[in-house]
Amino acid sequence: EAAVTQSPRNKVTVTGGNVTLSCRQTNSHNYMYWYRQDTGHGLRLIHYSYGAGNLQIGDVPDGYKATRTTQEDFFLLLELASPSQTSLYFCASSDSAETLYFGSGTRLTVL
Amino acid sequence: GEQVEQLPSILRVQEGSSASINCTYENSASNYFPWYKQEPGENPKLIIDIRSNMERKQTQGLIVLLDKKAKRFSLHITDTQPGDSAMYFCAASRSSGSWQLIFGSGTQLTVMP
């Protein structure tokens, strides 16, 4: 099964803080995604990428930046964190439009 | 933006009975409809999917139905077991050939012994 590793697993920061969430996939998948999961909203797409150096905007991009430095690595950046960004974040990868392989998630709390 | 509506949000069934989850989508160009299962504390995992050239698909106690005219698809779990207790998400491709998925809001299924 495809391996997608996220770090950290848990993160607590304060309002206005700077946070970077990391994701690495080791399956040479072209597509990588960042989702946030919130009760009542399901999984919402923040940013995605179809290759190193490529970045596309998802459905809820406000307050987030992302960068795909290599085929394997995709980062999500919160430069001025707000309490509304408290959420469970999942990174995912796929080699097509189809099966997504999710990481284990990062639980972010913004105080 | 496009949405996928998923109902019910909470579902409780007796062990051995069937459970059904329904989703509707907006874009008639959507052609791929996966279902993901998320167990407590775990990540979502694909359990079954269906494409727009099919109306029904079955695997290991799971049945997916697709009604393209009504823009509706559903998951049916037969002979439910406690291990089926989880959060279930439906999703639809944003458009034909798109590699974005739009997820429903999820159904928390509890199978009671």
Coordinates of N, CA and C in Angstrom, one line a residue:
Chain A
E1 N 0.8 -1.2 0.0 CA 0.0 0.0 0.0 C 0.9 1.2 0.0
A2 N 0.4 2.3 -0.7 CA 1.1 3.5 -0.8 C 1.4 4.1 0.6
A3 N 2.6 4.7 0.8 CA 3.0 5.2 2.1 C 3.0 6.7 2.0
V4 N 2.3 7.3 2.9 CA 2.2 8.8 3.0 C 2.4 9.1 4.5
T5 N 3.5 9.9 4.7 CA 3.9 10.2 6.1 C 3.7 11.6 6.4
Q6 N 3.0 11.9 7.5 CA 2.8 13.3 7.9 C 3.5 13.6 9.2
S7 N 4.0 14.8 9.3 CA 4.5 15.3 10.6 C 4.3 16.8 10.8
P8 N 4.1 17.2 12.0 CA 4.0 16.3 13.2 C 2.6 15.7 13.3
R9 N 2.4 14.8 14.3 CA 1.0 14.2 14.5 C 0.1 15.2 15.2
N10 N 0.7 15.9 16.1 CA -0.1 16.9 16.8 C 0.7 18.2 16.9
K11 N 0.0 19.3 16.9 CA 0.7 20.6 16.9 C -0.2 21.6 17.6
V12 N 0.3 22.3 18.6 CA -0.4 23.4 19.3 C 0.3 24.7 19.1
T13 N -0.4 25.7 18.6 CA 0.2 27.0 18.4 C -0.7 28.1 18.9
V14 N -0.2 29.3 18.9 CA -1.1 30.4 19.4 C -1.5 31.2 18.2
T15 N -2.6 32.0 18.4 CA -3.0 32.9 17.3 C -1.9 33.8 16.8
G16 N -1.7 33.8 15.5 CA -0.7 34.6 14.9 C 0.6 33.8 14.7
G17 N 0.6 32.6 15.2 CA 1.8 31.8 15.1 C 2.1 31.3 13.6
N18 N 3.2 30.8 13.4 CA 3.7 30.3 12.1 C 3.8 28.7 12.2
V19 N 3.1 28.0 11.3 CA 3.1 26.6 11.4 C 3.4 26.0 10.0
T20 N 4.2 25.0 10.0 CA 4.4 24.2 8.8 C 4.1 22.7 9.0
L21 N 3.2 22.2 8.2 CA 2.9 20.8 8.2 C 3.6 20.1 7.0
S22 N 4.2 19.0 7.3 CA 5.0 18.3 6.3 C 4.3 17.0 5.9
C23 N 4.5 16.6 4.6 CA 4.0 15.4 4.0 C 5.0 14.8 3.1
R24 N 5.3 13.6 3.2 CA 6.2 12.9 2.3 C 5.5 11.6 1.8
Q25 N 5.6 11.4 0.5 CA 5.1 10.1 -0.1 C 6.2 9.5 -0.9
T26 N 6.3 8.2 -0.7 CA 7.4 7.4 -1.3 C 7.0 6.5 -2.4
N27 N 5.9 6.9 -3.1 CA 5.4 6.0 -4.2 C 5.4 6.6 -5.6
S28 N 6.2 7.7 -5.7 CA 6.3 8.4 -7.0 C 5.0 8.8 -7.6
H29 N 4.0 9.1 -6.7 CA 2.8 9.6 -7.2 C 2.9 11.1 -7.7
N30 N 2.2 11.4 -8.7 CA 2.3 12.7 -9.3 C 1.5 13.7 -8.4
Y31 N 0.3 13.2 -8.0 CA -0.6 14.2 -7.3 C -0.5 14.1 -5.8
M32 N -0.5 15.3 -5.2 CA -0.6 15.4 -3.8 C -1.6 16.4 -3.4
Y33 N -2.2 16.2 -2.2 CA -3.3 17.1 -1.8 C -3.2 17.4 -0.3
W34 N -3.7 18.5 0.1 CA -3.9 18.8 1.5 C -5.4 19.0 1.7
Y35 N -6.0 18.3 2.7 CA -7.4 18.4 3.1 C -7.4 18.8 4.6
R36 N -8.5 19.4 4.9 CA -8.9 19.6 6.3 C -10.2 18.9 6.6
Q37 N -10.3 18.2 7.8 CA -11.5 17.5 8.2 C -12.1 18.2 9.4
D38 N -13.3 18.6 9.2 CA -14.1 19.2 10.3 C -15.5 18.5 10.4
T39 N -15.9 18.4 11.6 CA -17.2 17.8 11.8 C -18.3 18.6 11.0
G40 N -19.1 17.9 10.3 CA -20.2 18.5 9.5 C -19.8 19.0 8.2
H41 N -18.5 19.0 7.9 CA -18.0 19.5 6.6 C -17.3 18.4 5.8
G42 N -17.0 17.3 6.4 CA -16.3 16.2 5.7 C -14.8 16.7 5.4
L43 N -14.3 16.3 4.3 CA -12.9 16.6 3.9 C -13.0 17.7 2.8
R44 N -12.3 18.8 3.1 CA -12.3 19.9 2.2 C -10.9 20.2 1.7
L45 N -10.8 20.4 0.4 CA -9.5 20.5 -0.3 C -8.9 21.9 -0.1
I46 N -7.7 22.0 0.4 CA -7.1 23.3 0.6 C -6.2 23.6 -0.6
H47 N -5.2 22.8 -0.9 CA -4.3 23.0 -2.0 C -4.0 21.6 -2.6
Y48 N -3.5 21.6 -3.8 CA -3.1 20.4 -4.4 C -2.0 20.7 -5.4
S49 N -1.3 19.6 -5.9 CA -0.2 19.7 -6.8 C -0.1 18.5 -7.7
Y50 N 0.3 18.7 -8.9 CA 0.5 17.6 -9.8 C 2.0 17.4 -10.2
G51 N 2.8 18.0 -9.4 CA 4.3 17.7 -9.6 C 5.1 18.7 -8.9
A52 N 6.4 18.4 -8.8 CA 7.3 19.3 -8.1 C 7.2 20.7 -8.7
G53 N 7.1 21.7 -7.9 CA 7.0 23.1 -8.3 C 5.6 23.6 -8.7
N54 N 4.7 22.6 -8.8 CA 3.3 23.0 -9.2 C 2.4 23.2 -8.0
L55 N 1.6 24.1 -8.1 CA 0.6 24.3 -7.0 C -0.7 24.8 -7.5
Q56 N -1.8 24.2 -7.0 CA -3.1 24.6 -7.4 C -4.0 24.9 -6.2
I57 N -4.9 25.8 -6.4 CA -5.7 26.2 -5.3 C -7.0 25.3 -5.2
G58 N -7.3 24.9 -4.0 CA -8.5 24.1 -3.7 C -9.7 24.9 -3.4
D59 N -10.5 24.4 -2.6 CA -11.8 25.0 -2.3 C -11.8 25.9 -1.1
V60 N -10.9 25.7 -0.1 CA -10.8 26.5 1.1 C -9.3 27.0 1.3
P61 N -8.8 27.8 0.4 CA -7.3 28.1 0.4 C -7.0 29.3 1.3
D62 N -8.0 30.1 1.8 CA -7.7 31.3 2.5 C -6.9 31.0 3.8
G63 N -5.8 31.7 3.9 CA -5.0 31.6 5.1 C -3.9 30.5 5.0
Y64 N -3.9 29.8 3.9 CA -2.9 28.7 3.7 C -2.0 29.0 2.5
K65 N -0.8 28.6 2.6 CA 0.1 28.5 1.5 C 0.6 27.1 1.4
A66 N 1.1 26.7 0.2 CA 1.6 25.3 0.1 C 2.8 25.4 -0.8
T67 N 3.7 24.4 -0.7 CA 4.8 24.3 -1.6 C 5.2 22.8 -1.8
R68 N 5.4 22.5 -3.1 CA 5.8 21.1 -3.5 C 7.2 21.2 -3.9
T69 N 8.1 20.8 -3.0 CA 9.5 21.0 -3.3 C 10.1 19.9 -4.1
T70 N 9.6 18.7 -4.0 CA 10.1 17.6 -4.8 C 8.9 16.7 -5.1
Q71 N 9.1 15.7 -5.9 CA 8.1 14.7 -6.2 C 7.5 14.2 -4.9
E72 N 8.3 14.0 -3.9 CA 7.9 13.3 -2.6 C 7.3 14.3 -1.6
D73 N 7.7 15.5 -1.5 CA 7.4 16.4 -0.4 C 6.5 17.5 -0.7
F74 N 5.5 17.6 0.1 CA 4.4 18.7 0.0 C 4.2 19.3 1.4
F75 N 4.3 20.6 1.5 CA 4.2 21.3 2.7 C 3.0 22.2 2.7
L76 N 2.4 22.3 3.9 CA 1.3 23.3 4.1 C 1.7 24.3 5.1
L77 N 1.6 25.6 4.8 CA 2.1 26.7 5.6 C 1.0 27.6 6.1
L78 N 1.0 27.8 7.4 CA 0.0 28.7 8.0 C 0.9 29.8 8.6
E79 N 0.9 31.0 8.0 CA 1.9 32.0 8.4 C 1.3 32.9 9.6
L80 N 0.0 33.0 9.6 CA -0.6 33.7 10.7 C -1.8 32.9 11.2
A81 N -1.5 31.9 12.0 CA -2.6 31.0 12.4 C -3.7 31.6 13.1
S82 N -4.9 31.1 12.9 CA -6.1 31.7 13.6 C -6.9 30.5 14.2
P83 N -7.7 30.7 15.2 CA -8.4 29.6 15.8 C -9.3 28.9 14.8
S84 N -9.8 29.5 13.8 CA -10.6 28.9 12.8 C -9.9 27.8 12.0
Q85 N -8.5 27.8 12.1 CA -7.7 26.8 11.4 C -7.4 25.6 12.3
T86 N -8.0 25.6 13.5 CA -8.0 24.4 14.3 C -8.7 23.3 13.6
S87 N -8.0 22.2 13.4 CA -8.6 21.1 12.5 C -7.7 19.9 12.5
L88 N -8.2 18.9 11.8 CA -7.5 17.7 11.5 C -7.1 17.8 10.0
Y89 N -5.8 17.8 9.8 CA -5.3 18.0 8.4 C -4.8 16.6 7.9
F90 N -5.2 16.3 6.7 CA -4.7 15.1 6.0 C -4.0 15.5 4.7
C91 N -2.9 14.8 4.5 CA -2.2 14.9 3.2 C -2.6 13.6 2.5
A92 N -2.7 13.7 1.2 CA -3.0 12.5 0.4 C -2.2 12.5 -0.9
S93 N -2.0 11.3 -1.5 CA -1.3 11.3 -2.8 C -2.1 10.3 -3.7
S94 N -1.9 10.5 -5.0 CA -2.5 9.5 -5.9 C -1.7 9.5 -7.2
D95 N -1.8 8.4 -8.0 CA -1.1 8.4 -9.2 C -2.1 8.6 -10.4
S96 N -3.3 9.0 -10.1 CA -4.3 9.3 -11.1 C -5.4 10.1 -10.5
A97 N -6.5 10.2 -11.2 CA -7.6 10.9 -10.6 C -8.3 10.1 -9.6
E98 N -7.9 9.0 -9.3 CA -8.7 8.1 -8.6 C -8.3 7.8 -7.1
T99 N -7.8 6.6 -6.8 CA -7.6 6.3 -5.4 C -6.6 7.3 -4.7
L100 N -7.1 7.8 -3.6 CA -6.3 8.7 -2.8 C -5.8 7.8 -1.6
Y101 N -4.5 8.0 -1.3 CA -3.9 7.4 -0.2 C -3.6 8.5 0.8
F102 N -4.2 8.4 2.0 CA -4.1 9.4 3.0 C -3.0 9.1 4.0
G103 N -2.4 10.2 4.5 CA -1.5 10.0 5.6 C -2.3 9.9 6.9
S104 N -1.6 9.8 8.0 CA -2.2 9.6 9.3 C -2.8 10.8 9.9
G105 N -2.6 12.0 9.3 CA -3.2 13.2 9.8 C -2.4 14.0 10.8
T106 N -2.6 15.3 10.8 CA -2.0 16.1 11.8 C -3.1 16.9 12.5
R107 N -3.2 16.8 13.8 CA -4.2 17.5 14.6 C -3.6 18.8 15.0
L108 N -4.1 19.9 14.5 CA -3.6 21.3 14.8 C -4.6 22.0 15.7
T109 N -4.1 22.6 16.8 CA -4.9 23.4 17.7 C -4.3 24.8 17.7
V110 N -5.1 25.8 17.4 CA -4.6 27.2 17.5 C -5.4 27.9 18.6
L111 N -4.6 28.2 19.6 CA -5.2 28.8 20.9 C -5.4 30.3 20.7
Chain B
G1 N -19.6 26.8 -4.7 CA -18.9 25.8 -5.5 C -19.7 24.5 -5.5
E2 N -19.2 23.5 -6.2 CA -19.9 22.2 -6.3 C -19.9 21.6 -4.9
Q3 N -21.0 20.9 -4.6 CA -21.2 20.2 -3.4 C -21.7 18.7 -3.6
V4 N -21.4 17.9 -2.6 CA -21.9 16.6 -2.6 C -22.7 16.5 -1.2
E5 N -23.9 16.2 -1.3 CA -24.7 16.1 -0.1 C -24.8 14.6 0.3
Q6 N -24.6 14.4 1.6 CA -24.5 13.0 2.1 C -25.5 12.9 3.3
L7 N -26.3 11.9 3.3 CA -27.3 11.6 4.3 C -27.4 10.1 4.6
P8 N -27.7 9.7 5.8 CA -27.8 10.6 7.0 C -26.4 10.9 7.6
S9 N -26.4 11.8 8.5 CA -25.1 12.1 9.1 C -24.8 11.1 10.3
I10 N -25.8 10.6 10.9 CA -25.7 9.6 11.9 C -26.6 8.4 11.6
L11 N -26.0 7.2 11.7 CA -26.8 6.0 11.4 C -26.5 4.9 12.4
R12 N -27.5 4.4 13.0 CA -27.3 3.3 14.0 C -28.2 2.1 13.5
V13 N -27.6 0.9 13.5 CA -28.3 -0.3 13.0 C -27.9 -1.4 13.9
Q14 N -28.8 -2.4 13.9 CA -28.5 -3.6 14.7 C -27.6 -4.5 13.8
E15 N -26.7 -5.2 14.6 CA -25.8 -6.2 13.9 C -26.6 -7.2 13.1
G16 N -26.1 -7.4 11.9 CA -26.8 -8.4 11.0 C -27.8 -7.7 10.0
S17 N -28.2 -6.5 10.3 CA -29.1 -5.8 9.4 C -28.3 -5.0 8.3
S18 N -29.0 -4.4 7.4 CA -28.3 -3.6 6.4 C -28.3 -2.1 6.7
A19 N -27.3 -1.4 6.2 CA -27.2 0.0 6.4 C -27.0 0.7 5.0
S20 N -27.7 1.8 4.8 CA -27.7 2.5 3.6 C -27.3 4.0 3.8
I21 N -26.4 4.5 2.9 CA -26.0 5.8 2.9 C -26.2 6.4 1.5
N22 N -26.8 7.6 1.4 CA -27.1 8.2 0.2 C -26.4 9.5 -0.1
C23 N -26.0 9.7 -1.3 CA -25.3 10.9 -1.7 C -25.9 11.5 -3.0
T24 N -25.9 12.8 -3.1 CA -26.3 13.4 -4.4 C -25.2 14.4 -4.8
Y25 N -25.0 14.5 -6.1 CA -24.0 15.4 -6.6 C -24.6 16.4 -7.6
E26 N -23.9 17.4 -8.0 CA -24.5 18.5 -8.8 C -24.0 18.5 -10.2
N27 N -22.8 18.0 -10.5 CA -22.2 18.2 -11.8 C -22.5 16.9 -12.6
S28 N -23.3 17.0 -13.7 CA -23.6 15.8 -14.5 C -22.3 15.3 -15.2
A29 N -21.2 16.1 -15.2 CA -20.0 15.6 -15.8 C -19.1 14.8 -14.9
S30 N -19.5 14.7 -13.6 CA -18.8 13.8 -12.7 C -18.9 12.4 -13.2
N31 N -17.8 11.7 -13.1 CA -17.8 10.3 -13.7 C -17.1 9.3 -12.8
Y32 N -16.8 9.7 -11.6 CA -16.1 8.7 -10.7 C -16.6 9.0 -9.3
F33 N -17.0 7.9 -8.6 CA -17.7 8.0 -7.3 C -17.1 7.0 -6.3
P34 N -16.1 7.4 -5.5 CA -15.6 6.5 -4.5 C -16.2 6.6 -3.2
W35 N -16.0 5.6 -2.3 CA -16.5 5.6 -0.9 C -15.3 5.3 -0.1
Y36 N -15.1 6.1 1.0 CA -14.0 6.0 1.9 C -14.5 5.6 3.3
K37 N -13.8 4.8 4.0 CA -14.2 4.4 5.4 C -13.0 4.9 6.3
Q38 N -13.4 5.6 7.4 CA -12.5 6.1 8.3 C -12.8 5.5 9.7
E39 N -11.9 4.7 10.2 CA -12.1 4.1 11.6 C -11.6 5.1 12.6
P40 N -12.0 5.0 13.8 CA -11.6 6.0 14.8 C -10.1 6.1 14.9
G41 N -9.6 7.4 14.8 CA -8.2 7.6 15.0 C -7.4 7.2 13.8
E42 N -8.0 6.8 12.7 CA -7.3 6.4 11.5 C -7.5 7.3 10.3
N43 N -6.8 7.1 9.2 CA -7.1 7.9 8.0 C -8.1 7.2 7.2
P44 N -8.7 8.0 6.3 CA -9.7 7.4 5.4 C -9.1 6.4 4.4
K45 N -9.8 5.4 4.1 CA -9.3 4.4 3.1 C -10.4 4.0 2.2
L46 N -10.0 3.9 0.9 CA -11.0 3.5 -0.2 C -11.5 2.1 0.1
I47 N -12.9 2.0 0.0 CA -13.5 0.7 0.2 C -14.2 0.2 -1.1
I48 N -14.7 1.0 -1.9 CA -15.3 0.7 -3.1 C -15.5 1.9 -3.9
D49 N -15.6 1.8 -5.2 CA -15.9 2.9 -6.1 C -16.7 2.4 -7.3
I50 N -17.3 3.4 -8.0 CA -18.0 3.1 -9.2 C -17.8 4.2 -10.2
R51 N -17.8 3.8 -11.5 CA -17.7 4.8 -12.5 C -19.0 5.0 -13.2
S52 N -19.1 6.1 -14.0 CA -20.4 6.5 -14.6 C -20.9 5.5 -15.7
N53 N -20.0 4.6 -16.1 CA -20.5 3.6 -17.1 C -21.1 2.4 -16.4
M54 N -21.3 2.4 -15.1 CA -21.9 1.3 -14.4 C -23.1 1.8 -13.6
E55 N -24.0 0.9 -13.3 CA -25.1 1.3 -12.4 C -25.0 0.6 -11.0
R56 N -24.3 -0.5 -11.0 CA -24.2 -1.3 -9.8 C -22.8 -2.0 -9.7
K57 N -22.3 -2.0 -8.5 CA -21.0 -2.7 -8.2 C -21.1 -3.3 -6.8
Q58 N -20.6 -4.5 -6.7 CA -20.6 -5.2 -5.4 C -19.3 -5.8 -5.1
T59 N -18.9 -5.8 -3.9 CA -17.7 -6.4 -3.4 C -17.8 -6.6 -1.9
Q60 N -17.6 -7.9 -1.5 CA -17.4 -8.2 0.0 C -18.4 -7.5 0.9
G61 N -19.7 -7.7 0.6 CA -20.8 -7.2 1.5 C -21.1 -5.8 1.2
L62 N -20.5 -5.1 0.3 CA -20.7 -3.7 -0.1 C -21.4 -3.7 -1.5
I63 N -22.4 -2.9 -1.6 CA -23.1 -2.6 -2.9 C -23.1 -1.1 -3.1
V64 N -22.7 -0.7 -4.3 CA -22.9 0.7 -4.7 C -23.8 0.8 -5.8
L65 N -24.7 1.7 -5.8 CA -25.7 2.0 -6.9 C -25.5 3.4 -7.4
L66 N -25.6 3.6 -8.7 CA -25.5 4.9 -9.3 C -26.6 5.2 -10.2
D67 N -27.3 6.3 -9.9 CA -28.4 6.7 -10.8 C -28.0 8.1 -11.4
K68 N -27.5 8.1 -12.6 CA -27.0 9.3 -13.2 C -28.1 10.3 -13.5
K69 N -29.3 9.8 -13.8 CA -30.3 10.8 -14.1 C -30.7 11.6 -12.9
A70 N -30.7 10.9 -11.8 CA -31.1 11.6 -10.5 C -29.8 12.2 -9.9
K71 N -28.7 12.0 -10.4 CA -27.4 12.4 -9.8 C -27.3 12.0 -8.4
R72 N -27.5 10.7 -8.2 CA -27.6 10.1 -6.9 C -26.8 8.8 -6.9
F73 N -26.1 8.5 -5.8 CA -25.4 7.3 -5.6 C -25.5 6.9 -4.1
S74 N -25.4 5.6 -3.9 CA -25.6 5.1 -2.6 C -24.7 3.9 -2.2
L75 N -24.5 3.7 -1.0 CA -23.7 2.6 -0.4 C -24.6 1.8 0.5
H76 N -24.6 0.5 0.2 CA -25.4 -0.4 1.0 C -24.4 -1.5 1.6
I77 N -24.5 -1.6 2.9 CA -23.7 -2.6 3.7 C -24.6 -3.6 4.1
T78 N -24.4 -4.8 3.6 CA -25.3 -6.0 4.0 C -24.7 -6.7 5.2
D79 N -25.5 -7.3 6.0 CA -25.1 -8.1 7.2 C -24.0 -7.4 8.0
T80 N -24.4 -6.2 8.5 CA -23.4 -5.4 9.2 C -22.9 -6.1 10.5
Q81 N -21.6 -5.8 10.7 CA -20.9 -6.3 11.9 C -20.3 -5.1 12.7
P82 N -20.0 -5.3 13.9 CA -19.4 -4.3 14.7 C -18.2 -3.6 14.1
G83 N -17.4 -4.4 13.3 CA -16.2 -3.8 12.6 C -16.6 -2.9 11.5
D84 N -17.9 -2.8 11.1 CA -18.3 -1.8 10.1 C -18.6 -0.4 10.7
S85 N -18.6 -0.4 12.1 CA -18.7 0.9 12.7 C -17.6 1.8 12.4
A86 N -17.9 3.0 11.8 CA -16.9 3.9 11.3 C -17.6 5.1 10.7
M87 N -16.7 6.1 10.3 CA -17.2 7.2 9.5 C -17.1 6.8 8.0
Y88 N -18.1 7.1 7.2 CA -18.1 6.8 5.8 C -18.2 8.1 5.0
F89 N -17.4 8.3 4.0 CA -17.5 9.5 3.1 C -17.7 9.0 1.7
C90 N -18.7 9.7 1.1 CA -18.8 9.5 -0.4 C -18.1 10.7 -1.0
A91 N -17.8 10.5 -2.3 CA -17.1 11.6 -3.0 C -17.5 11.5 -4.5
A92 N -17.3 12.6 -5.2 CA -17.6 12.6 -6.6 C -16.4 13.4 -7.3
S93 N -16.0 12.9 -8.5 CA -15.0 13.7 -9.2 C -15.6 15.0 -9.6
R94 N -14.8 16.0 -9.7 CA -15.3 17.4 -9.9 C -15.9 17.5 -11.3
S95 N -15.3 16.8 -12.3 CA -15.8 16.8 -13.6 C -15.1 15.6 -14.3
S96 N -15.5 15.4 -15.5 CA -15.0 14.2 -16.2 C -13.5 14.3 -16.4
G97 N -12.8 13.3 -16.0 CA -11.3 13.4 -16.1 C -10.6 14.2 -15.1
S98 N -11.4 14.8 -14.2 CA -10.7 15.7 -13.2 C -10.0 14.8 -12.1
W99 N -8.9 15.3 -11.6 CA -8.3 14.6 -10.5 C -8.5 15.3 -9.2
Q100 N -9.7 15.9 -9.0 CA -10.1 16.4 -7.8 C -11.4 15.7 -7.4
L101 N -11.5 15.4 -6.1 CA -12.7 14.8 -5.5 C -13.4 15.8 -4.6
I102 N -14.7 15.8 -4.7 CA -15.5 16.6 -3.7 C -16.2 15.6 -2.8
F103 N -15.9 15.8 -1.5 CA -16.4 14.8 -0.5 C -17.7 15.3 0.1
G104 N -18.5 14.3 0.5 CA -19.7 14.5 1.3 C -19.2 14.8 2.7
S105 N -20.2 15.2 3.6 CA -19.9 15.6 5.0 C -19.7 14.4 5.9
G106 N -20.0 13.2 5.4 CA -19.7 12.0 6.2 C -20.9 11.4 7.0
T107 N -20.9 10.1 7.2 CA -22.0 9.4 7.9 C -21.3 8.6 9.0
Q108 N -21.7 8.8 10.3 CA -21.1 8.1 11.4 C -22.0 6.9 11.6
L109 N -21.5 5.7 11.2 CA -22.3 4.4 11.3 C -21.9 3.7 12.6
T110 N -22.9 3.4 13.4 CA -22.7 2.5 14.6 C -23.5 1.3 14.4
V111 N -22.8 0.1 14.5 CA -23.5 -1.2 14.5 C -23.6 -1.7 15.9
M112 N -24.8 -1.9 16.4 CA -25.1 -2.2 17.8 C -25.2 -3.8 17.9
P113 N -24.5 -4.4 18.8 CA -24.6 -5.8 19.0 C -26.0 -6.3 19.5

